[in-house]
Amino acid sequence: MGERLAEDGVVNGRSAGESSEDEKLQAECLRYFRERPVFGKLLRGFREKYLSYGRFAGTVTLKNLKESEREDLEGFLLRNYHGKKSASVSAERFEKALSGSRFAGISGKDVLELYFREPVEGRKEQRQREDRRWTAIFDRAKKEAGALSARWIDEISEMQSSGFMPYLKRRDREAGGNLDEAERLLMLGARILDALPAEKGPDPFGMTVRYLAVFAAEITGNQ
């Protein structure tokens, strides 16, 4: 078998020390997995599973393994893969190997977040977080809105799959998807609605006649 993780250092050697010790251990853990490319494949598989399950779970199958990859898996998982072209690794086995190594105390989710340098979330968690962000945008817009635009904002928030909402989401994705563009467009739409001329005027419909270009310049500030 290949180099065993237990032989790389202290087994079960994590003490409840200061945060600097935790950071050092995390750095060692990250370095261990980054230096062995087979774990990149394995962790990408577990990240996909996390999206579906919302937790570190499932089984990842690695195919067309090279000899060096088999040896690295054997060294960490303490299981014989000699001569095998594929290997199935469960989340339970991976975390058991972690707990039996010098990285005890670091969870499978921790490894994913260390390796990919970002929080991991399930699709349900992602949808809930996005819903909260949209709700916050609507709330901020309504605080600055008049009666007419406040009703318009309520209608948009209730019609997630039709009306103005799909356009708002598409424009925001094109601008980077951080919802800044969505909020800008929503605020602009509210200002336009609230600024529509409503006083009696000389046109046949009882509205004041104004050139569209002039009205748009007044609203956007591009005079």
N, CA and C of each residue as an Amber inpcrd file, in Angstrom:
protein
   669
   0.8390000  -1.1950000   0.0000000   0.0000000   0.0000000   0.0000000
   0.8710000   1.2410000   0.0000000   0.2360000   2.3810000  -0.3090000
   0.9840000   3.6220000  -0.3690000   1.2200000   4.2000000   1.0090000
   1.7120000   5.4110000   1.0030000   2.0220000   6.1180000   2.2530000
   0.7520000   6.2990000   3.0710000   0.7550000   5.8200000   4.2860000
  -0.4260000   5.9100000   5.1320000  -0.4430000   7.2370000   5.8740000
  -1.6500000   7.7680000   5.9970000  -1.8140000   9.0440000   6.6940000
  -1.3020000   8.9290000   8.1220000  -1.5120000   7.7700000   8.7560000
  -1.0810000   7.5850000  10.1440000   0.4230000   7.6940000  10.2770000
   1.1580000   7.4180000   9.1770000   2.6040000   7.4600000   9.2380000
   3.1450000   8.8520000   8.9320000   2.2580000   9.7620000   8.5080000
   2.6910000  11.1190000   8.1760000   2.8640000  11.9710000   9.4170000
   2.2790000  11.5740000  10.5180000   2.3280000  12.3900000  11.7240000
   1.6030000  11.7200000  12.8590000   1.0980000  12.5180000  13.7970000
   0.4760000  11.9740000  14.9930000  -0.9470000  11.5400000  14.6800000
  -1.3230000  10.3330000  15.0690000  -2.6790000   9.8430000  14.8960000
  -3.5440000  10.3330000  16.0530000  -4.7360000  10.8160000  15.7010000
  -5.6390000  11.3250000  16.7280000  -4.9430000  12.3870000  17.5850000
  -4.1150000  13.2120000  16.9450000  -3.2830000  14.1250000  17.7270000
  -3.8170000  15.5310000  17.8460000  -5.0730000  15.7630000  17.5940000
  -5.5940000  17.1070000  17.6840000  -6.0280000  17.4130000  19.1040000
  -5.4340000  18.4360000  19.6680000  -5.8170000  18.8550000  21.0190000
  -6.6870000  20.0860000  20.9410000  -7.4240000  20.3190000  22.0020000
  -8.3120000  21.4800000  22.0450000  -7.4880000  22.7040000  22.4110000
  -6.6780000  23.1540000  21.4880000  -5.7980000  24.2900000  21.7430000
  -6.3890000  25.5880000  21.2700000  -5.5220000  26.5400000  20.9940000
  -5.9610000  27.8560000  20.5760000  -6.3640000  27.8300000  19.1040000
  -6.9870000  28.9140000  18.6440000  -7.4550000  28.9830000  17.2700000
  -6.2970000  28.9000000  16.2870000  -5.1100000  29.3740000  16.6820000
  -3.9430000  29.2900000  15.8040000  -3.5830000  27.8360000  15.5260000
  -3.7560000  26.9790000  16.5230000  -3.5040000  25.5520000  16.3250000
  -4.5410000  24.9600000  15.3800000  -5.7930000  25.4050000  15.5160000
  -6.8450000  24.9370000  14.6140000  -6.5360000  25.3460000  13.1810000
  -6.0970000  26.5770000  12.9980000  -5.7760000  27.0720000  11.6600000
  -4.5970000  26.3110000  11.0650000  -3.6260000  25.9880000  11.8930000
  -2.4740000  25.2280000  11.4350000  -2.8990000  23.8340000  10.9870000
  -3.7820000  23.2130000  11.7780000  -4.2670000  21.8810000  11.4360000
  -5.0590000  21.9180000  10.1320000  -5.8770000  22.9470000   9.9630000
  -6.6640000  23.0830000   8.7350000  -5.7500000  23.2640000   7.5300000
  -4.6850000  24.0460000   7.7030000  -3.7340000  24.2560000   6.6070000
  -3.0430000  22.9430000   6.2330000  -2.6870000  22.1360000   7.2380000
  -2.0580000  20.8420000   6.9860000  -3.0280000  19.9060000   6.2580000
  -4.2830000  19.9550000   6.6810000  -5.3210000  19.1200000   6.0660000
  -5.4940000  19.4960000   4.5940000  -5.5900000  20.7960000   4.3330000
  -5.7560000  21.2690000   2.9610000  -4.5620000  20.8580000   2.1060000
  -3.3610000  21.0180000   2.6470000  -2.1610000  20.6640000   1.8990000
  -2.1330000  19.1640000   1.5820000  -2.5310000  18.3560000   2.5500000
  -2.5360000  16.9000000   2.3420000  -3.4130000  16.5240000   1.1480000
  -4.6270000  17.0550000   1.0890000  -5.5420000  16.6830000   0.0160000
  -5.1820000  17.3400000  -1.3150000  -4.6420000  18.5460000  -1.2820000
  -4.2570000  19.2060000  -2.5310000  -3.0300000  18.5390000  -3.1740000
  -2.1800000  17.9630000  -2.3770000  -0.9800000  17.3100000  -2.9170000
  -1.2900000  15.9540000  -3.5420000  -2.5080000  15.4730000  -3.3850000
  -2.9070000  14.1750000  -3.9250000  -4.1430000  14.3780000  -4.8080000
  -3.9340000  14.5040000  -6.1280000  -5.0060000  14.8840000  -7.0630000
  -6.2540000  14.0100000  -7.0150000  -6.1170000  12.7370000  -6.6390000
  -7.2840000  11.8650000  -6.6150000  -8.3460000  12.3940000  -5.6610000
  -7.9090000  13.1100000  -4.6130000  -8.8900000  13.6370000  -3.6580000
  -9.6620000  14.8280000  -4.2250000  -9.0840000  15.4930000  -5.2200000
  -9.8430000  16.5400000  -5.8970000 -11.0630000  15.9540000  -6.5840000
 -10.8740000  14.8010000  -7.2540000 -11.9880000  14.1140000  -7.9000000
 -13.0210000  13.6620000  -6.8680000 -12.5110000  13.1050000  -5.7790000
 -13.4010000  12.5890000  -4.7430000 -14.2120000  13.7170000  -4.0970000
 -13.5510000  14.8120000  -3.7830000 -14.2360000  15.9160000  -3.1050000
 -15.2100000  16.6330000  -4.0250000 -14.9090000  16.7060000  -5.3130000
 -15.8850000  17.2840000  -6.2500000 -17.1520000  16.4370000  -6.2770000
 -16.9710000  15.1240000  -6.1940000 -18.1380000  14.2430000  -6.1360000
 -18.9410000  14.4540000  -4.8780000 -18.2720000  14.6020000  -3.7370000
 -18.9880000  14.8300000  -2.4840000 -19.6600000  16.2070000  -2.4600000
 -19.0720000  17.1720000  -3.1480000 -19.7160000  18.4940000  -3.2070000
 -21.0350000  18.4090000  -3.9790000 -21.0500000  17.6340000  -5.0760000
 -22.2890000  17.4300000  -5.8210000 -23.3250000  16.7200000  -4.9700000
 -22.8930000  15.7560000  -4.1940000 -23.8170000  15.0510000  -3.2940000
 -24.3850000  16.0220000  -2.2570000 -23.5300000  16.9350000  -1.7730000
 -23.9820000  17.8880000  -0.7610000 -25.0730000  18.7860000  -1.3330000
 -24.9450000  19.1650000  -2.5980000 -25.9720000  19.9860000  -3.2320000
 -27.3300000  19.2910000  -3.1920000 -27.3110000  17.9910000  -3.4270000
 -28.5650000  17.2290000  -3.4640000 -29.1230000  16.9320000  -2.0800000
 -28.2550000  16.5060000  -1.1550000 -28.7090000  16.0540000   0.1640000
 -28.7470000  17.1630000   1.2090000 -27.9850000  18.2430000   0.9890000
 -27.9000000  19.2940000   1.9940000 -27.0430000  18.9040000   3.1760000
 -26.2480000  17.8570000   3.0250000 -25.3440000  17.4050000   4.0870000
 -24.2650000  16.5330000   3.4530000 -23.2170000  16.2330000   4.2230000
 -22.1230000  15.4040000   3.7240000 -22.5840000  13.9560000   3.7600000
 -22.9660000  13.4260000   2.6030000 -23.5580000  12.0920000   2.5510000
 -23.3800000  11.5190000   1.1490000 -23.7810000  10.2490000   1.0030000
 -23.7400000   9.6000000  -0.2990000 -22.4420000   8.8620000  -0.5480000
 -22.3510000   8.3000000  -1.7470000 -21.1760000   7.5320000  -2.1570000
 -20.6790000   8.0310000  -3.5090000 -19.3720000   8.2110000  -3.6280000
 -18.7530000   8.6740000  -4.8710000 -17.9370000   7.5330000  -5.4600000
 -18.1220000   7.2820000  -6.7490000 -17.3700000   6.2340000  -7.4400000
 -16.3140000   6.8760000  -8.3410000 -15.0780000   6.4870000  -8.1520000
 -13.9620000   6.9690000  -8.9570000 -13.5750000   5.8820000  -9.9550000
 -13.4670000   6.2490000 -11.2300000 -13.1780000   5.2670000 -12.2730000
 -11.8200000   5.5260000 -12.9120000 -11.3120000   4.4970000 -13.6110000
 -10.0420000   4.5800000 -14.3460000  -8.9060000   5.0860000 -13.4540000
  -8.7790000   4.4740000 -12.3020000  -7.7620000   4.8970000 -11.3440000
  -6.3590000   4.5060000 -11.7980000  -5.4290000   5.4270000 -11.6080000
  -4.0240000   5.1290000 -11.8340000  -3.4490000   4.4730000 -10.5760000
  -2.3020000   3.8660000 -10.7330000  -1.6930000   3.1960000  -9.5830000
  -1.4120000   4.1770000  -8.4470000  -0.9170000   5.3730000  -8.7960000
  -0.6090000   6.3690000  -7.7610000  -1.8730000   6.8300000  -7.0480000
  -2.9830000   6.8850000  -7.7830000  -4.2530000   7.2860000  -7.1700000
  -4.7540000   6.2150000  -6.2170000  -4.6180000   4.9610000  -6.6170000
  -5.0190000   3.8680000  -5.7250000  -4.1980000   3.9010000  -4.4420000
  -2.9070000   4.1650000  -4.5770000  -2.0410000   4.1970000  -3.4040000
  -2.4260000   5.3390000  -2.4550000  -2.7840000   6.4910000  -3.0160000
  -3.1810000   7.6140000  -2.1670000  -4.4900000   7.3130000  -1.4380000
  -5.4290000   6.6660000  -2.1230000  -6.6840000   6.2750000  -1.4710000
  -6.4220000   5.2630000  -0.3640000  -5.5630000   4.2970000  -0.6420000
  -5.2360000   3.2810000   0.3570000  -4.5950000   3.9120000   1.5860000
  -3.7010000   4.8920000   1.3500000  -3.0010000   5.5180000   2.4570000
  -3.9170000   6.2840000   3.3850000  -4.9940000   6.8370000   2.8410000
  -5.9260000   7.6060000   3.6750000  -7.0450000   6.7410000   4.2350000
  -7.6370000   5.9160000   3.3730000  -8.8170000   5.1370000   3.7760000
  -8.4570000   3.8220000   4.4590000  -7.1580000   3.4520000   4.3900000
  -6.6990000   2.1920000   4.9860000  -7.5060000   1.0070000   4.4690000
  -7.6490000   1.0070000   3.1360000  -8.3870000  -0.0720000   2.4760000
  -7.6180000  -0.4740000   1.2250000  -7.6110000  -1.7630000   0.9090000
  -6.8400000  -2.2820000  -0.2120000  -7.5950000  -2.0940000  -1.5320000
  -7.0060000  -1.2950000  -2.4380000  -7.5670000  -1.1130000  -3.7790000
  -6.6150000  -1.6710000  -4.8410000  -5.7150000  -2.5250000  -4.4400000
  -4.6900000  -3.0360000  -5.3380000  -5.3210000  -3.7030000  -6.5610000
  -4.8900000  -3.2580000  -7.7520000  -5.3450000  -3.8610000  -8.9990000
  -6.7340000  -3.4310000  -9.4490000  -7.4210000  -2.6120000  -8.6730000
  -8.7750000  -2.1980000  -9.0230000  -8.7540000  -0.9370000  -9.8940000
  -9.6320000  -0.9180000 -10.9020000  -9.7230000   0.2340000 -11.7910000
 -10.7000000   1.2950000 -11.2810000 -11.5370000   0.9150000 -10.3420000
 -12.5020000   1.8680000  -9.7850000 -12.6070000   1.6560000  -8.2780000
 -13.1230000   2.6670000  -7.6060000 -13.3010000   2.5880000  -6.1500000
 -14.5200000   3.4130000  -5.7550000 -15.3370000   2.8530000  -4.8890000
 -16.5050000   3.5670000  -4.3560000 -16.2090000   3.9560000  -2.9100000
 -16.3540000   5.2350000  -2.6380000 -16.0360000   5.7620000  -1.3020000
 -17.2750000   6.4390000  -0.7370000 -17.7300000   5.9780000   0.4050000
 -18.9010000   6.5770000   1.0420000 -18.4790000   7.7410000   1.9270000
 -19.4090000   8.6480000   2.1550000 -19.1400000   9.7760000   3.0480000
 -18.8230000   9.2750000   4.4490000 -19.4990000   8.2130000   4.8590000
 -19.2570000   7.6370000   6.1900000 -17.8280000   7.1310000   6.3210000
 -17.3260000   6.4280000   5.2780000 -15.9680000   5.9020000   5.3210000
 -14.9500000   7.0480000   5.3190000 -15.2270000   8.0850000   4.5150000
 -14.3090000   9.2260000   4.4480000 -14.1900000   9.9100000   5.8120000
 -15.3230000  10.1520000   6.4690000 -15.2740000  10.8230000   7.7620000
 -14.6770000   9.9160000   8.8450000 -14.8630000   8.6120000   8.7060000
 -14.2400000   7.6830000   9.6520000 -12.7220000   7.7420000   9.5240000
 -12.2450000   7.8430000   8.2720000 -10.8040000   7.9630000   8.0420000
 -10.2760000   9.2730000   8.6120000 -11.0500000  10.3380000   8.4650000
 -10.6510000  11.6300000   9.0410000 -10.5150000  11.5310000  10.5530000
 -11.5160000  10.9320000  11.1820000 -11.5190000  10.8620000  12.6460000
 -10.3910000   9.9810000  13.1760000  -9.8770000   9.0720000  12.3430000
  -8.8050000   8.2060000  12.7750000  -7.4290000   8.7230000  12.3940000
  -7.3820000   9.9340000  11.8880000  -6.1170000  10.5230000  11.4460000
  -5.7210000  11.6740000  12.3560000  -4.6190000  12.3390000  12.0070000
  -4.2130000  13.5070000  12.7760000  -5.1500000  14.6950000  12.5410000
  -6.1070000  14.5520000  11.5890000  -7.0690000  15.6080000  11.3140000
  -8.3920000  15.3800000  12.0470000  -8.3760000  14.5510000  13.0640000
  -9.5900000  14.2840000  13.8470000 -10.1700000  15.5920000  14.3600000
 -11.4730000  15.7320000  14.2260000 -12.1420000  16.9720000  14.6340000
 -12.5500000  17.8130000  13.4510000 -11.9370000  17.5560000  12.2780000
 -12.3280000  18.2280000  11.0410000 -13.3480000  17.3360000  10.3460000
 -14.4840000  17.8880000   9.9990000 -15.5560000  17.1000000   9.3900000
 -15.4130000  17.0640000   7.8710000 -16.2240000  16.2170000   7.2490000
 -16.2320000  16.1630000   5.7900000 -16.6360000  17.4940000   5.1890000
 -17.6220000  18.1450000   5.7790000 -18.0430000  19.4610000   5.2900000
 -16.9120000  20.4680000   5.4290000 -16.1910000  20.4060000   6.5370000
 -15.0440000  21.2980000   6.7300000 -14.0260000  21.1280000   5.6080000
 -13.7670000  19.8760000   5.2340000 -12.8000000  19.6020000   4.1760000
 -13.2680000  20.2170000   2.8540000 -14.5530000  20.0840000   2.5540000
 -15.0910000  20.6710000   1.3190000 -14.8900000  22.1810000   1.3050000
 -15.1810000  22.8260000   2.4300000 -15.0780000  24.2820000   2.4840000
 -13.6180000  24.7340000   2.4380000 -12.7290000  23.9490000   3.0320000
 -11.3040000  24.2640000   2.9600000 -10.7990000  24.0970000   1.5310000
 -11.1600000  22.9980000   0.9100000 -10.6340000  22.6510000  -0.4100000
 -11.1250000  23.6110000  -1.4850000 -12.4280000  23.9350000  -1.4600000
 -13.0080000  24.7740000  -2.5070000 -13.0660000  26.2530000  -2.1240000
 -12.6380000  26.5500000  -0.9000000 -12.5340000  27.9410000  -0.4230000
 -13.8620000  28.7040000  -0.5120000 -14.9420000  28.0240000  -0.1780000
 -16.2580000  28.6640000  -0.1480000 -17.2130000  27.8100000   0.6830000
 -18.2420000  28.4410000   1.2530000 -19.2180000  27.6640000   2.0220000
 -19.9470000  26.6830000   1.1080000 -20.2880000  25.5320000   1.6260000
 -21.0760000  24.5770000   0.8490000 -22.5030000  24.5810000   1.3770000
 -23.4390000  24.5550000   0.4530000 -24.8550000  24.5670000   0.7980000
 -25.6010000  23.5870000  -0.0880000 -26.6910000  23.0600000   0.4220000
 -27.5780000  22.2620000  -0.3970000 -28.4310000  23.1800000  -1.2580000
 -29.0470000  22.6260000  -2.2780000 -29.8780000  23.4490000  -3.1690000
 -31.0270000  24.0970000  -2.4060000 -31.5790000  23.3800000  -1.4370000
 -32.6660000  23.9440000  -0.6310000 -32.1760000  25.1500000   0.1530000
 -30.9890000  25.0390000   0.7550000 -30.4130000  26.1600000   1.5010000
 -30.1390000  27.3430000   0.5820000 -29.6540000  27.0630000  -0.6410000
 -29.3780000  28.1240000  -1.5990000 -30.6530000  28.8680000  -1.9730000
 -31.7350000  28.1000000  -2.2200000 -33.0150000  28.7380000  -2.5740000
 -33.5320000  29.5910000  -1.4200000 -33.4210000  29.0750000  -0.2070000
 -33.8960000  29.8350000   0.9500000 -33.0910000  31.1200000   1.1370000
 -31.7680000  31.0310000   0.9350000 -30.9260000  32.2210000   1.0690000
 -31.2630000  33.2500000  -0.0090000 -31.4910000  32.7750000  -1.2380000
 -31.8500000  33.6990000  -2.3140000 -33.2070000  34.3330000  -2.0580000
 -34.1600000  33.5470000  -1.5490000 -35.4820000  34.0950000  -1.2330000
 -35.3800000  35.1960000  -0.1790000 -34.5180000  34.9900000   0.8240000
 -34.3460000  36.0140000   1.8650000 -33.7430000  37.2880000   1.2800000
 -32.8160000  37.1300000   0.3450000 -32.1910000  38.3040000  -0.2770000
 -33.1990000  39.0900000  -1.1140000 -34.0420000  38.3800000  -1.8660000
 -35.0680000  39.0540000  -2.6530000 -36.0780000  39.7600000  -1.7480000
 -36.4620000  39.0990000  -0.6710000 -37.4030000  39.7160000   0.2760000
 -36.8220000  41.0040000   0.8450000 -35.5370000  41.0030000   1.1640000
 -34.8910000  42.2060000   1.6950000 -34.9000000  43.3330000   0.6710000
 -34.6910000  42.9930000  -0.6060000 -34.7150000  44.0080000  -1.6630000
 -36.1080000  44.6030000  -1.8000000 -37.1260000  43.7590000  -1.8200000
 -38.4950000  44.2550000  -1.9240000 -38.8520000  45.1460000  -0.7420000
 -38.4250000  44.7570000   0.4370000 -38.7130000  45.5540000   1.6400000
 -38.0580000  46.9270000   1.5650000 -36.7980000  46.9670000   1.1120000
 -36.1100000  48.2600000   0.9970000 -36.7780000  49.1430000  -0.0500000
 -37.1760000  48.5310000  -1.1680000 -37.8230000  49.3060000  -2.2300000
 -39.1590000  49.8710000  -1.7650000 -39.9110000  49.0880000  -1.0110000
 -41.2240000  49.5600000  -0.5470000 -41.1100000  50.7140000   0.4390000
 -40.0200000  50.7540000   1.1930000 -39.8450000  51.8520000   2.1500000
 -39.7110000  53.2010000   1.4480000 -39.1940000  53.1800000   0.2200000
 -39.0110000  54.4120000  -0.5340000 -40.0960000  54.6160000  -1.5770000
 -41.0360000  53.6970000  -1.6710000 -42.0410000  53.7380000  -2.7250000
 -43.2770000  54.5210000  -2.3030000 -43.9550000  55.0420000  -3.3180000
 -45.2490000  55.6520000  -3.0920000 -46.3320000  54.5820000  -3.1130000
 -47.5800000  55.0070000  -3.0230000 -48.6780000  54.0490000  -2.9570000
 -48.7650000  53.1910000  -4.2140000 -48.6340000  53.8510000  -5.3840000
 -48.7630000  53.1220000  -6.6450000 -47.6370000  52.1230000  -6.8320000
 -46.3960000  52.5600000  -6.6450000 -45.2660000  51.6540000  -6.8630000
 -45.1830000  50.5800000  -5.7860000 -45.6830000  50.8540000  -4.5900000
 -45.6880000  49.8340000  -3.5420000 -46.5890000  48.6730000  -3.9360000
 -47.7130000  48.9820000  -4.5610000 -48.6050000  47.9190000  -5.0320000
 -47.9370000  47.1290000  -6.1570000 -47.2170000  47.8450000  -7.0260000
 -46.4870000  47.1990000  -8.1200000 -45.4220000  46.2480000  -7.5850000
 -44.7020000  46.6690000  -6.5640000 -43.6660000  45.8340000  -5.9560000
 -44.2820000  44.5860000  -5.3260000 -45.4320000  44.7600000  -4.6760000
 -46.1190000  43.5990000  -4.0900000 -46.4950000  42.5910000  -5.1690000
 -46.9750000  43.0920000  -6.3110000 -47.3650000  42.1990000  -7.4060000
 -46.1660000  41.4410000  -7.9540000 -45.0390000  42.1230000  -8.0780000
 -43.8260000  41.4620000  -8.5770000 -43.3930000  40.3520000  -7.6260000
 -43.3830000  40.6300000  -6.3360000 -42.9260000  39.6460000  -5.3550000
 -43.8410000  38.4270000  -5.3030000 -45.1100000  38.6130000  -5.6520000
 -46.0570000  37.5030000  -5.6270000 -46.0340000  36.6790000  -6.9140000
 -45.5290000  37.2680000  -8.0140000 -45.5220000  36.5980000  -9.3190000
 -44.0860000  36.2370000  -9.6820000 -43.5430000  35.2160000  -9.0100000
 -42.1420000  34.8640000  -9.1830000 -41.8100000  34.3190000 -10.5690000
 -42.7630000  33.6880000 -11.2380000 -42.4740000  33.0440000 -12.5160000
 -43.0930000  33.7500000 -13.7160000 -43.6780000  34.9190000 -13.5220000
 -44.3020000  35.6280000 -14.6350000 -44.1770000  37.1290000 -14.4220000
 -44.7130000  37.8740000 -15.3720000 -44.6790000  39.3290000 -15.2650000
 -43.2630000  39.8820000 -15.3740000 -42.9270000  40.8350000 -14.5070000
 -41.6550000  41.5450000 -14.5570000 -40.4990000  40.7480000 -13.9340000
 -40.8130000  39.7620000 -13.0930000 -39.7930000  39.0560000 -12.3200000
 -38.7760000  38.3020000 -13.1880000 -39.2010000  37.5380000 -14.2030000
 -38.2030000  36.8470000 -15.0350000 -37.2250000  37.8170000 -15.7020000
 -37.7390000  38.9560000 -16.1650000 -36.8740000  39.9700000 -16.7720000
 -35.8770000  40.5010000 -15.7350000 -36.3560000  40.7470000 -14.5350000
 -35.5130000  41.2670000 -13.4680000 -34.3820000  40.2860000 -13.1450000
 -34.7140000  39.0060000 -13.0660000 -33.7130000  37.9870000 -12.7580000
 -32.7070000  37.8250000 -13.8960000 -33.2030000  37.8890000 -15.1380000
 -32.2960000  37.7470000 -16.2780000 -31.3110000  38.9010000 -16.3410000
 -31.7980000  40.1250000 -16.1690000 -30.9150000  41.2830000 -16.1900000
 -29.8800000  41.2170000 -15.0630000 -30.3030000  40.7070000 -13.9200000
 -29.3780000  40.6050000 -12.7980000 -28.2980000  39.5530000 -13.0560000
 -28.6840000  38.4210000 -13.6620000 -27.6850000  37.3920000 -13.9960000
 -26.6670000  37.9450000 -14.9840000 -27.1200000  38.7010000 -15.9650000
 -26.2170000  39.2850000 -16.9590000 -25.2510000  40.2740000 -16.3220000
 -25.6580000  40.8770000 -15.2010000 -24.8160000  41.8670000 -14.5240000
 -23.9440000  41.2500000 -13.4290000 -23.9930000  39.9350000 -13.2830000
 -23.1380000  39.2920000 -12.2900000 -23.8790000  38.4950000 -11.2430000
 -25.1840000  38.6820000 -11.1330000 -25.9910000  37.8640000 -10.2400000
 -25.8910000  38.1790000  -8.7700000 -25.4410000  39.3890000  -8.4080000
 -25.3310000  39.7240000  -6.9810000 -26.5350000  40.5140000  -6.4700000
 -27.5520000  40.6740000  -7.3270000 -28.8220000  41.3490000  -7.0290000
 -28.7100000  42.8820000  -6.9690000 -27.5240000  43.4330000  -7.1840000
 -27.3990000  44.9030000  -7.2210000 -28.1690000  45.4780000  -8.3990000
 -28.0570000  44.8110000  -9.5670000 -28.7600000  45.2930000 -10.7550000
 -30.2650000  45.1430000 -10.5860000 -30.6950000  44.0460000  -9.9710000
 -32.1230000  43.8480000  -9.7340000 -32.6760000  44.9540000  -8.8420000
 -31.9380000  45.2950000  -7.8020000 -32.3980000  46.3510000  -6.9010000
 -32.4250000  47.7060000  -7.6050000 -31.4270000  47.9700000  -8.4510000
 -31.3890000  49.2460000  -9.1800000 -32.5980000  49.3740000 -10.1070000
 -32.9040000  48.2970000 -10.8390000 -34.0380000  48.3270000 -11.7590000
 -35.3610000  48.4460000 -11.0140000 -35.4540000  47.7710000  -9.8920000
 -36.6820000  47.8390000  -9.1010000 -36.9000000  49.2530000  -8.5660000
 -35.8630000  49.8680000  -8.0530000 -35.9640000  51.2370000  -7.5600000
 -36.3100000  52.2020000  -8.6910000 -35.6950000  51.9840000  -9.8580000
 -35.9610000  52.8480000 -11.0010000 -37.4120000  52.7180000 -11.4470000
 -37.9090000  51.4780000 -11.5080000 -39.3020000  51.2650000 -11.8820000
 -40.2630000  51.9460000 -10.9150000 -39.9430000  51.8850000  -9.6190000
 -40.7970000  52.5260000  -8.6100000 -40.7830000  54.0430000  -8.7880000
 -39.6200000  54.6130000  -9.0720000 -39.5270000  56.0700000  -9.2760000
 -40.3230000  56.5040000 -10.4960000 -40.2620000  55.6880000 -11.5530000
 -41.0130000  56.0250000 -12.7680000 -42.5060000  56.0100000 -12.5000000
 -42.9750000  54.9650000 -11.8260000 -44.4040000  54.8790000 -11.5250000
 -44.8680000  56.0450000 -10.6620000 -44.0790000  56.3610000  -9.6450000
 -44.4770000  57.4350000  -8.7320000 -44.3980000  58.8070000  -9.3880000
 -43.6050000  58.9200000 -10.4710000 -43.4480000  60.2120000 -11.1340000
 -44.3780000  60.3950000 -12.3170000 -45.1670000  59.3790000 -12.6300000
 -46.0830000  59.5220000 -13.7660000 -47.0280000  60.7050000 -13.5350000
 -47.1840000  61.5680000 -14.5470000 -48.0650000  62.7350000 -14.3830000
 -49.5160000  62.3110000 -14.2500000 -50.1700000  62.7860000 -13.2380000
 -51.5630000  62.4050000 -12.9870000 -52.5050000  63.5960000 -12.9780000
 -51.9310000  64.8160000 -13.1000000 -52.8090000  65.9740000 -13.0390000
 -53.5620000  66.1540000 -14.3490000 -54.6820000  66.8650000 -14.2930000
 -55.4870000  67.1290000 -15.4780000 -54.6990000  67.9880000 -16.4510000
 -54.8180000  67.6830000 -17.7370000 -54.0770000  68.4540000 -18.7180000
 -54.8680000  68.5830000 -20.0050000 -54.2280000  69.0870000 -21.0460000
 -54.9350000  69.3720000 -22.2950000 -55.1330000  68.1730000 -23.2100000
 -54.6050000  66.9980000 -22.8700000 -54.7750000  65.8690000 -23.7880000
 -56.1600000  65.2760000 -23.6340000 -56.6690000  64.5430000 -24.6330000
 -58.0450000  64.0170000 -24.6040000 -58.3310000  63.0800000 -23.4590000
 -57.3230000  62.5020000 -22.8610000 -57.5460000  61.5290000 -21.7850000
 -57.4040000  62.1570000 -20.4110000 -57.2640000  63.4580000 -20.3550000
 -57.1820000  64.1320000 -19.0740000 -55.8190000  64.0620000 -18.4300000
 -54.7510000  63.7240000 -19.1910000 -53.4060000  63.6400000 -18.6550000
 -52.5400000  64.7210000 -19.2740000 -51.5890000  65.1950000 -18.5320000
 -50.6690000  66.1960000 -19.0380000 -49.7640000  65.5750000 -20.0890000
 -49.6270000  66.2130000 -21.2350000 -48.7850000  65.7030000 -22.3050000
 -47.3420000  66.1060000 -22.0360000 -46.4380000  65.1130000 -22.0330000
 -45.0240000  65.3850000 -21.8470000 -44.2400000  64.4850000 -22.8030000
 -43.1700000  65.0020000 -23.3420000 -42.3390000  64.1930000 -24.2250000
 -41.6830000  63.0760000 -23.4140000 -41.6740000  61.8540000 -23.9900000
 -41.1220000  60.7000000 -23.2940000 -39.6510000  60.9050000 -22.9600000
 -38.8920000  61.4770000 -23.9020000 -37.4590000  61.6700000 -23.6740000
 -37.2070000  62.6000000 -22.4950000 -38.0260000  63.6390000 -22.3760000
 -37.8780000  64.5910000 -21.2730000 -38.2090000  63.9130000 -19.9500000
 -39.2990000  63.1410000 -19.9630000 -39.7130000  62.4370000 -18.7520000
 -38.6460000  61.4450000 -18.3050000 -38.0740000  60.6730000 -19.2660000
 -37.0490000  59.6840000 -18.9380000 -35.7910000  60.3550000 -18.3720000
 -35.4150000  61.5010000 -18.9580000 -34.2310000  62.2080000 -18.4770000
 -34.4260000  62.7090000 -17.0590000 -35.6290000  63.1650000 -16.7550000
 -35.9090000  63.6460000 -15.3900000 -35.8180000  62.5220000 -14.3760000
 -36.2750000  61.3430000 -14.7580000 -36.2730000  60.2180000 -13.8450000
 -34.8980000  59.6360000 -13.6320000 -34.1540000  59.4520000 -14.7290000
 -32.8370000  58.8170000 -14.6360000 -31.7330000  59.7700000 -14.2780000
 -32.0090000  61.0780000 -14.4160000 -30.9630000  62.0580000 -14.1130000
 -30.0740000  62.3520000 -15.3020000 -30.3630000  61.7800000 -16.4790000
 -29.5630000  62.0120000 -17.6670000 -30.1150000  63.1940000 -18.4680000
 -30.0530000  64.3650000 -17.8650000 -30.5950000  65.5550000 -18.5180000
 -29.5450000  66.2090000 -19.4040000
